[in-house]
């Protein structure tokens, strides 16, 4: 018996957004299949986009490399989405214990952004006890994915009634009823998805906002990045001002042949992500940029680490959920790189709790350039997105085989999704 290290899925359309489920399905905590579910969304430039949930066809693919009777993943359920989903996320693990007012206990929530923030209810297989009907299909026709709410509010800076396109969102881990969205109209909006109301909307940037992230452990502080090239922090307890943590340097005056010099003085920042093991650190990258910048909230102004390994533009990044700070990055060079940042990040000096405000500075730190990832995976085409699984415990299957514990990394490349055991 060998432990599988690669699982594959071919979607019927190009995949953009994807996420790995954060917790097992209600009633199926002991089943390996329940931990291996992905939410995916298509990307086509029309109004016929789809979202889908895919899962293992058979758990035996986890321990038998030669188990090729079935594809590893199959589509469990899908739904229409209209415009492409700019982001898709499963509910945080904390959502299963949250006192929702309008959610069925057996349902799991997913959310997407596009022309609105949409919250979806997913009902998986009924528990095995109730599935012994004669003639029931073994691949469980009990999967349902239904739209629960679509939220798009009046914009502060535009007059039309429908909201402008949303670029991304962040789901609060501590209070899973809170979601903050970012928009091309320069605003961020904090929503209560349990009551379907907007808590606040603020003009966050001078130009489009491309991504947003809650500070781990906080229900008050979030950060955003955008086309104006700045990374900003906001505190819901004092919204009259924001803190600029980083601004991209203006292009150096030099040979004018590069396309970068034809843009505005600063290069847009596309993504932002916190290290969940130490929320002092976050990562970002520039539009068309090949490097990834690691910033420390205690010494704002410039990156403390720069990761240089990609040979074409970076498209996606994500931190693993382990205590060891590990970042995955992916780009148009068809590479997925894994970076172990434990030796470069200091957690001992001035740890900042989530309740403290945006202070506790540390002395200026000189930028470290890191160019040696601990792992590289080559895909067959450009890698557009990635998603980590949570730590998946070892599980014993009906056949008596046991799966090895650990994390998986899902990567999207064209219509292909590959899940790599890390």
Coordinates of C-alpha atoms in Angstrom, one line a residue, residues 29-383:
X29 CA -16.4 13.8 10.7
X30 CA -14.7 10.4 10.6
X31 CA -14.9 10.0 6.8
X32 CA -11.7 10.9 4.8
X33 CA -13.9 11.9 1.8
X34 CA -15.5 14.6 3.9
X35 CA -12.2 16.4 4.3
X36 CA -11.4 16.3 0.6
X37 CA -13.9 18.7 -0.9
X38 CA -13.1 21.7 -3.1
X39 CA -15.3 24.7 -4.1
X40 CA -14.4 25.9 -7.6
X41 CA -15.6 28.6 -9.9
X42 CA -15.3 29.0 -13.7
X43 CA -13.9 31.9 -15.6
X44 CA -15.4 32.9 -18.9
X45 CA -16.1 36.4 -20.1
X46 CA -19.8 36.1 -20.3
X47 CA -22.8 35.6 -18.0
X48 CA -22.8 31.8 -18.1
X49 CA -20.3 31.1 -15.3
X50 CA -20.7 28.2 -12.9
X51 CA -19.6 27.3 -9.4
X52 CA -19.2 23.7 -8.3
X53 CA -18.3 21.5 -5.3
X54 CA -16.0 18.5 -6.2
X55 CA -15.1 15.6 -3.9
X56 CA -13.4 12.2 -3.9
X57 CA -15.1 9.6 -6.1
X58 CA -13.7 6.9 -3.9
X59 CA -11.6 7.1 -0.7
X60 CA -9.4 4.3 -1.9
X61 CA -7.5 6.8 -4.2
X62 CA -5.9 8.1 -1.1
X63 CA -3.9 4.9 -0.4
X64 CA -3.8 3.1 -3.7
X65 CA -1.8 4.9 -6.5
X66 CA -3.0 2.3 -9.0
X67 CA -6.6 2.8 -8.2
X68 CA -7.5 4.1 -11.6
X69 CA -11.1 2.9 -12.1
X70 CA -12.4 6.4 -11.3
X71 CA -11.2 9.9 -11.6
X72 CA -9.9 11.1 -8.2
X73 CA -12.4 13.9 -7.9
X74 CA -15.9 14.2 -9.3
X75 CA -18.4 17.0 -9.4
X76 CA -20.9 16.6 -6.5
X77 CA -23.1 19.6 -7.3
X78 CA -22.9 22.8 -9.3
X79 CA -24.9 26.1 -9.8
X80 CA -25.2 29.0 -12.1
X81 CA -23.2 32.1 -11.1
X82 CA -23.7 34.6 -14.0
X83 CA -20.5 36.8 -14.0
X84 CA -17.3 35.1 -13.0
X85 CA -16.7 34.6 -9.2
X86 CA -13.7 36.8 -8.3
X87 CA -13.3 34.9 -5.0
X88 CA -14.9 31.8 -3.5
X89 CA -14.5 30.6 0.1
X90 CA -15.9 27.9 2.3
X91 CA -17.2 28.9 5.7
X92 CA -14.5 29.2 8.4
X93 CA -14.1 26.2 10.7
X94 CA -15.7 28.3 13.5
X95 CA -18.9 28.6 11.6
X96 CA -20.2 25.2 12.6
X97 CA -20.5 26.3 16.2
X98 CA -21.8 29.8 15.5
X99 CA -25.5 30.6 16.5
X100 CA -26.8 31.4 13.1
X101 CA -30.4 32.7 13.0
X102 CA -31.3 31.6 9.5
X103 CA -29.2 28.5 8.6
X104 CA -30.2 24.9 8.6
X105 CA -28.0 22.9 11.0
X106 CA -27.1 20.4 8.3
X107 CA -26.1 23.1 5.8
X108 CA -22.6 24.4 5.2
X109 CA -22.1 28.0 3.8
X110 CA -20.0 29.1 0.9
X111 CA -19.6 32.7 -0.3
X112 CA -18.6 34.2 -3.7
X113 CA -18.0 37.7 -5.0
X114 CA -18.7 39.1 -8.4
X115 CA -21.4 41.6 -9.2
X116 CA -22.6 40.9 -5.6
X117 CA -21.6 39.1 -2.4
X118 CA -23.5 35.8 -2.6
X119 CA -23.9 33.4 0.3
X120 CA -24.7 29.8 -0.7
X121 CA -26.0 26.9 1.3
X122 CA -24.6 23.5 0.6
X123 CA -26.3 20.2 1.8
X124 CA -24.1 17.2 1.3
X125 CA -25.0 13.5 1.5
X126 CA -27.6 12.5 4.0
X127 CA -25.9 10.5 6.9
X128 CA -25.5 6.8 5.9
X129 CA -28.4 5.6 8.1
X130 CA -31.0 7.3 6.0
X131 CA -29.5 6.4 2.6
X132 CA -30.4 2.7 2.4
X133 CA -33.3 3.2 0.1
X134 CA -33.6 0.7 -2.7
X135 CA -32.4 2.1 -6.0
X136 CA -30.5 5.0 -4.4
X137 CA -27.6 6.1 -6.5
X138 CA -24.3 5.3 -4.7
X139 CA -22.8 8.7 -5.6
X140 CA -25.5 10.4 -3.4
X141 CA -27.9 12.6 -5.3
X142 CA -28.5 14.3 -2.0
X143 CA -26.1 17.2 -2.7
X144 CA -27.8 20.6 -3.0
X145 CA -26.2 24.0 -3.6
X146 CA -28.7 26.9 -3.3
X147 CA -28.3 30.6 -3.2
X148 CA -29.2 31.9 0.3
X149 CA -28.6 35.7 -0.1
X150 CA -27.1 38.2 -2.6
X151 CA -25.9 41.4 -1.1
X152 CA -25.0 44.5 -3.1
X153 CA -25.5 47.9 -1.6
X154 CA -25.8 51.4 -2.6
X155 CA -22.3 52.7 -3.3
X156 CA -21.0 55.8 -1.6
X157 CA -19.3 57.0 -4.8
X158 CA -21.6 55.9 -7.5
X159 CA -25.3 56.6 -8.0
X160 CA -26.7 53.4 -9.7
X161 CA -28.8 51.1 -7.6
X162 CA -26.8 47.9 -8.3
X163 CA -23.5 47.7 -6.6
X164 CA -20.3 48.0 -8.6
X165 CA -18.2 44.8 -9.1
X166 CA -16.6 43.3 -6.1
X167 CA -13.0 42.1 -6.4
X168 CA -12.6 40.0 -3.3
X169 CA -13.7 39.4 0.3
X170 CA -12.5 38.1 3.6
X171 CA -14.5 36.0 6.0
X172 CA -13.9 36.6 9.6
X173 CA -12.7 33.5 11.5
X174 CA -13.6 34.7 15.0
X175 CA -17.1 36.1 14.1
X176 CA -18.2 34.2 10.9
X177 CA -21.2 36.4 10.4
X178 CA -18.8 39.2 9.4
X179 CA -17.5 39.5 5.8
X180 CA -15.6 42.4 4.4
X181 CA -15.7 43.0 0.6
X182 CA -13.5 45.1 -1.7
X183 CA -14.7 46.9 -4.8
X184 CA -13.5 48.6 -7.9
X185 CA -15.4 51.7 -6.7
X186 CA -12.6 52.4 -4.1
X187 CA -14.7 51.2 -1.2
X188 CA -14.7 48.3 1.3
X189 CA -17.9 47.2 2.9
X190 CA -18.4 45.2 6.1
X191 CA -21.4 42.9 6.0
X192 CA -23.3 40.9 8.6
X193 CA -24.3 37.9 6.4
X194 CA -26.5 36.5 9.2
X195 CA -28.8 39.5 9.1
X196 CA -28.0 40.4 5.5
X197 CA -27.1 44.0 6.4
X198 CA -24.2 46.3 5.6
X199 CA -22.5 47.4 8.9
X200 CA -20.3 50.0 7.3
X201 CA -18.9 51.1 4.0
X202 CA -15.8 53.2 3.7
X203 CA -13.8 54.8 1.0
X204 CA -10.6 52.8 1.4
X205 CA -8.3 53.8 -1.5
X206 CA -7.8 56.4 -4.2
X207 CA -8.5 53.8 -6.9
X208 CA -9.8 50.3 -7.2
X209 CA -9.5 48.0 -4.2
X210 CA -8.3 44.5 -5.3
X211 CA -8.1 42.5 -2.1
X212 CA -8.9 42.6 1.6
X213 CA -8.1 40.5 4.7
X214 CA -9.2 40.5 8.3
X215 CA -6.4 40.5 10.9
X216 CA -6.4 37.0 12.3
X217 CA -8.2 36.9 15.7
X218 CA -9.6 40.4 15.3
X219 CA -13.2 41.5 14.5
X220 CA -12.2 45.1 14.2
X221 CA -9.0 45.4 12.0
X222 CA -8.7 44.6 8.4
X223 CA -6.2 45.5 5.6
X224 CA -6.6 46.2 1.9
X225 CA -4.5 46.6 -1.2
X226 CA -5.4 48.3 -4.5
X227 CA -4.6 50.0 -7.7
X228 CA -3.1 53.0 -6.0
X229 CA -0.2 50.8 -4.8
X230 CA -0.9 51.1 -1.1
X231 CA -1.5 48.6 1.7
X232 CA -3.8 50.1 4.3
X233 CA -5.1 49.0 7.7
X234 CA -8.5 50.0 9.0
X235 CA -9.9 49.7 12.5
X236 CA -13.7 49.7 12.8
X237 CA -13.4 51.3 16.3
X238 CA -11.8 54.5 14.7
X239 CA -12.8 54.8 11.1
X240 CA -11.9 58.4 10.7
X241 CA -8.4 57.5 9.6
X242 CA -6.5 54.6 8.2
X243 CA -2.9 53.5 8.5
X244 CA -0.8 53.2 5.4
X245 CA 1.5 50.2 6.1
X246 CA 3.2 50.2 2.7
X247 CA 3.3 52.1 -0.5
X248 CA 4.9 50.7 -3.6
X249 CA 7.9 52.8 -4.6
X250 CA 7.6 54.9 -7.7
X251 CA 9.4 53.4 -10.7
X252 CA 13.0 54.4 -10.9
X253 CA 13.8 56.9 -13.7
X254 CA 15.7 54.9 -16.2
X255 CA 15.3 53.5 -19.7
X256 CA 11.7 54.2 -20.7
X257 CA 11.3 50.9 -22.6
X258 CA 9.4 49.0 -19.9
X259 CA 5.7 48.8 -19.8
X260 CA 5.8 49.6 -16.1
X261 CA 7.0 53.1 -16.7
X262 CA 3.9 53.9 -18.7
X263 CA 1.6 53.2 -15.7
X264 CA 0.8 55.6 -12.9
X265 CA 3.7 56.4 -10.5
X266 CA 2.9 53.4 -8.3
X267 CA 2.4 49.7 -9.3
X268 CA -0.9 48.2 -8.1
X269 CA -0.9 45.6 -5.3
X270 CA -3.1 42.7 -6.2
X271 CA -3.3 40.4 -3.2
X272 CA -2.9 40.5 0.6
X273 CA -2.6 37.5 3.0
X274 CA -1.8 37.2 6.7
X275 CA 0.5 34.5 8.1
X276 CA -2.1 32.7 10.3
X277 CA 0.7 31.5 12.7
X278 CA 2.0 35.0 13.3
X279 CA -0.3 37.8 12.2
X280 CA 2.5 40.4 12.4
X281 CA 3.5 39.1 9.0
X282 CA 1.6 39.4 5.7
X283 CA 2.4 38.9 2.1
X284 CA 1.6 40.9 -1.1
X285 CA 2.7 41.2 -4.7
X286 CA 2.5 43.7 -7.5
X287 CA 0.6 43.5 -10.7
X288 CA 2.9 41.9 -13.3
X289 CA 5.4 41.4 -10.5
X290 CA 7.7 38.3 -10.2
X291 CA 8.6 38.9 -6.5
X292 CA 6.5 38.5 -3.4
X293 CA 6.9 41.0 -0.5
X294 CA 6.6 40.0 3.1
X295 CA 5.7 42.9 5.4
X296 CA 5.8 43.2 9.2
X297 CA 3.1 45.3 10.8
X298 CA 5.6 46.4 13.5
X299 CA 7.9 48.0 11.0
X300 CA 5.7 49.4 8.2
X301 CA 7.0 51.2 5.2
X302 CA 9.1 48.6 3.5
X303 CA 9.1 44.8 3.1
X304 CA 11.2 42.8 5.6
X305 CA 11.6 39.9 3.2
X306 CA 11.4 39.6 -0.6
X307 CA 10.9 36.2 -2.2
X308 CA 12.6 36.0 -5.6
X309 CA 12.1 32.7 -7.4
X310 CA 9.5 33.2 -10.2
X311 CA 10.4 33.9 -13.7
X312 CA 7.1 35.4 -14.8
X313 CA 4.3 37.3 -13.1
X314 CA 2.9 35.9 -9.7
X315 CA -0.8 35.1 -9.8
X316 CA -1.5 33.6 -6.3
X317 CA -0.2 32.9 -2.9
X318 CA -1.4 31.3 0.3
X319 CA -0.1 30.6 3.8
X320 CA -0.3 27.1 5.2
X321 CA -2.2 26.6 8.5
X322 CA 0.7 25.0 10.4
X323 CA 2.6 26.7 13.1
X324 CA 5.6 26.8 10.9
X325 CA 5.4 29.9 8.5
X326 CA 5.1 28.3 5.0
X327 CA 4.0 30.3 2.0
X328 CA 3.0 28.9 -1.4
X329 CA 3.3 31.1 -4.5
X330 CA 2.3 30.4 -8.1
X331 CA 2.6 32.2 -11.4
X332 CA 2.7 32.4 -15.2
X333 CA 6.0 30.5 -15.2
X334 CA 4.0 27.3 -14.5
X335 CA 5.7 27.0 -11.1
X336 CA 4.4 26.5 -7.6
X337 CA 7.0 27.4 -5.0
X338 CA 7.0 26.6 -1.3
X339 CA 8.9 28.9 1.0
X340 CA 9.8 28.1 4.6
X341 CA 10.1 31.5 6.4
X342 CA 10.7 30.2 9.9
X343 CA 14.4 31.3 10.0
X344 CA 13.5 34.8 8.6
X345 CA 10.6 35.8 10.8
X346 CA 11.0 36.7 14.4
X347 CA 8.1 36.0 16.7
X348 CA 9.8 36.7 20.0
X349 CA 9.9 40.5 19.9
X350 CA 6.8 42.4 20.8
X351 CA 4.1 39.9 20.0
X352 CA 0.9 41.8 19.2
X353 CA -2.4 40.5 20.3
X354 CA -5.5 40.9 18.1
X355 CA -7.0 43.3 20.5
X356 CA -4.2 45.8 20.5
X357 CA -4.3 48.7 18.1
X358 CA -2.0 49.2 15.3
X359 CA 1.1 50.0 17.2
X360 CA 3.9 48.1 19.0
X361 CA 6.6 49.1 16.5
X362 CA 9.9 47.3 16.3
X363 CA 13.2 48.7 15.2
X364 CA 13.8 49.1 11.4
X365 CA 14.6 45.8 9.9
X366 CA 16.8 45.4 6.8
X367 CA 15.1 43.6 3.9
X368 CA 16.2 40.0 3.4
X369 CA 16.1 38.6 -0.1
X370 CA 15.2 34.9 -0.2
X371 CA 15.7 33.0 -3.4
X372 CA 15.7 29.4 -2.3
X373 CA 12.3 27.8 -2.0
X374 CA 12.1 24.5 -0.2
X375 CA 10.0 22.9 -2.9
X376 CA 9.1 23.6 -6.5
X377 CA 6.3 21.9 -8.6
X378 CA 6.1 22.4 -12.3
X379 CA 2.6 22.5 -13.8
X380 CA 1.8 22.0 -17.5
X381 CA 0.6 25.6 -17.9
X382 CA 0.3 28.9 -16.1
X383 CA -1.0 28.4 -12.5

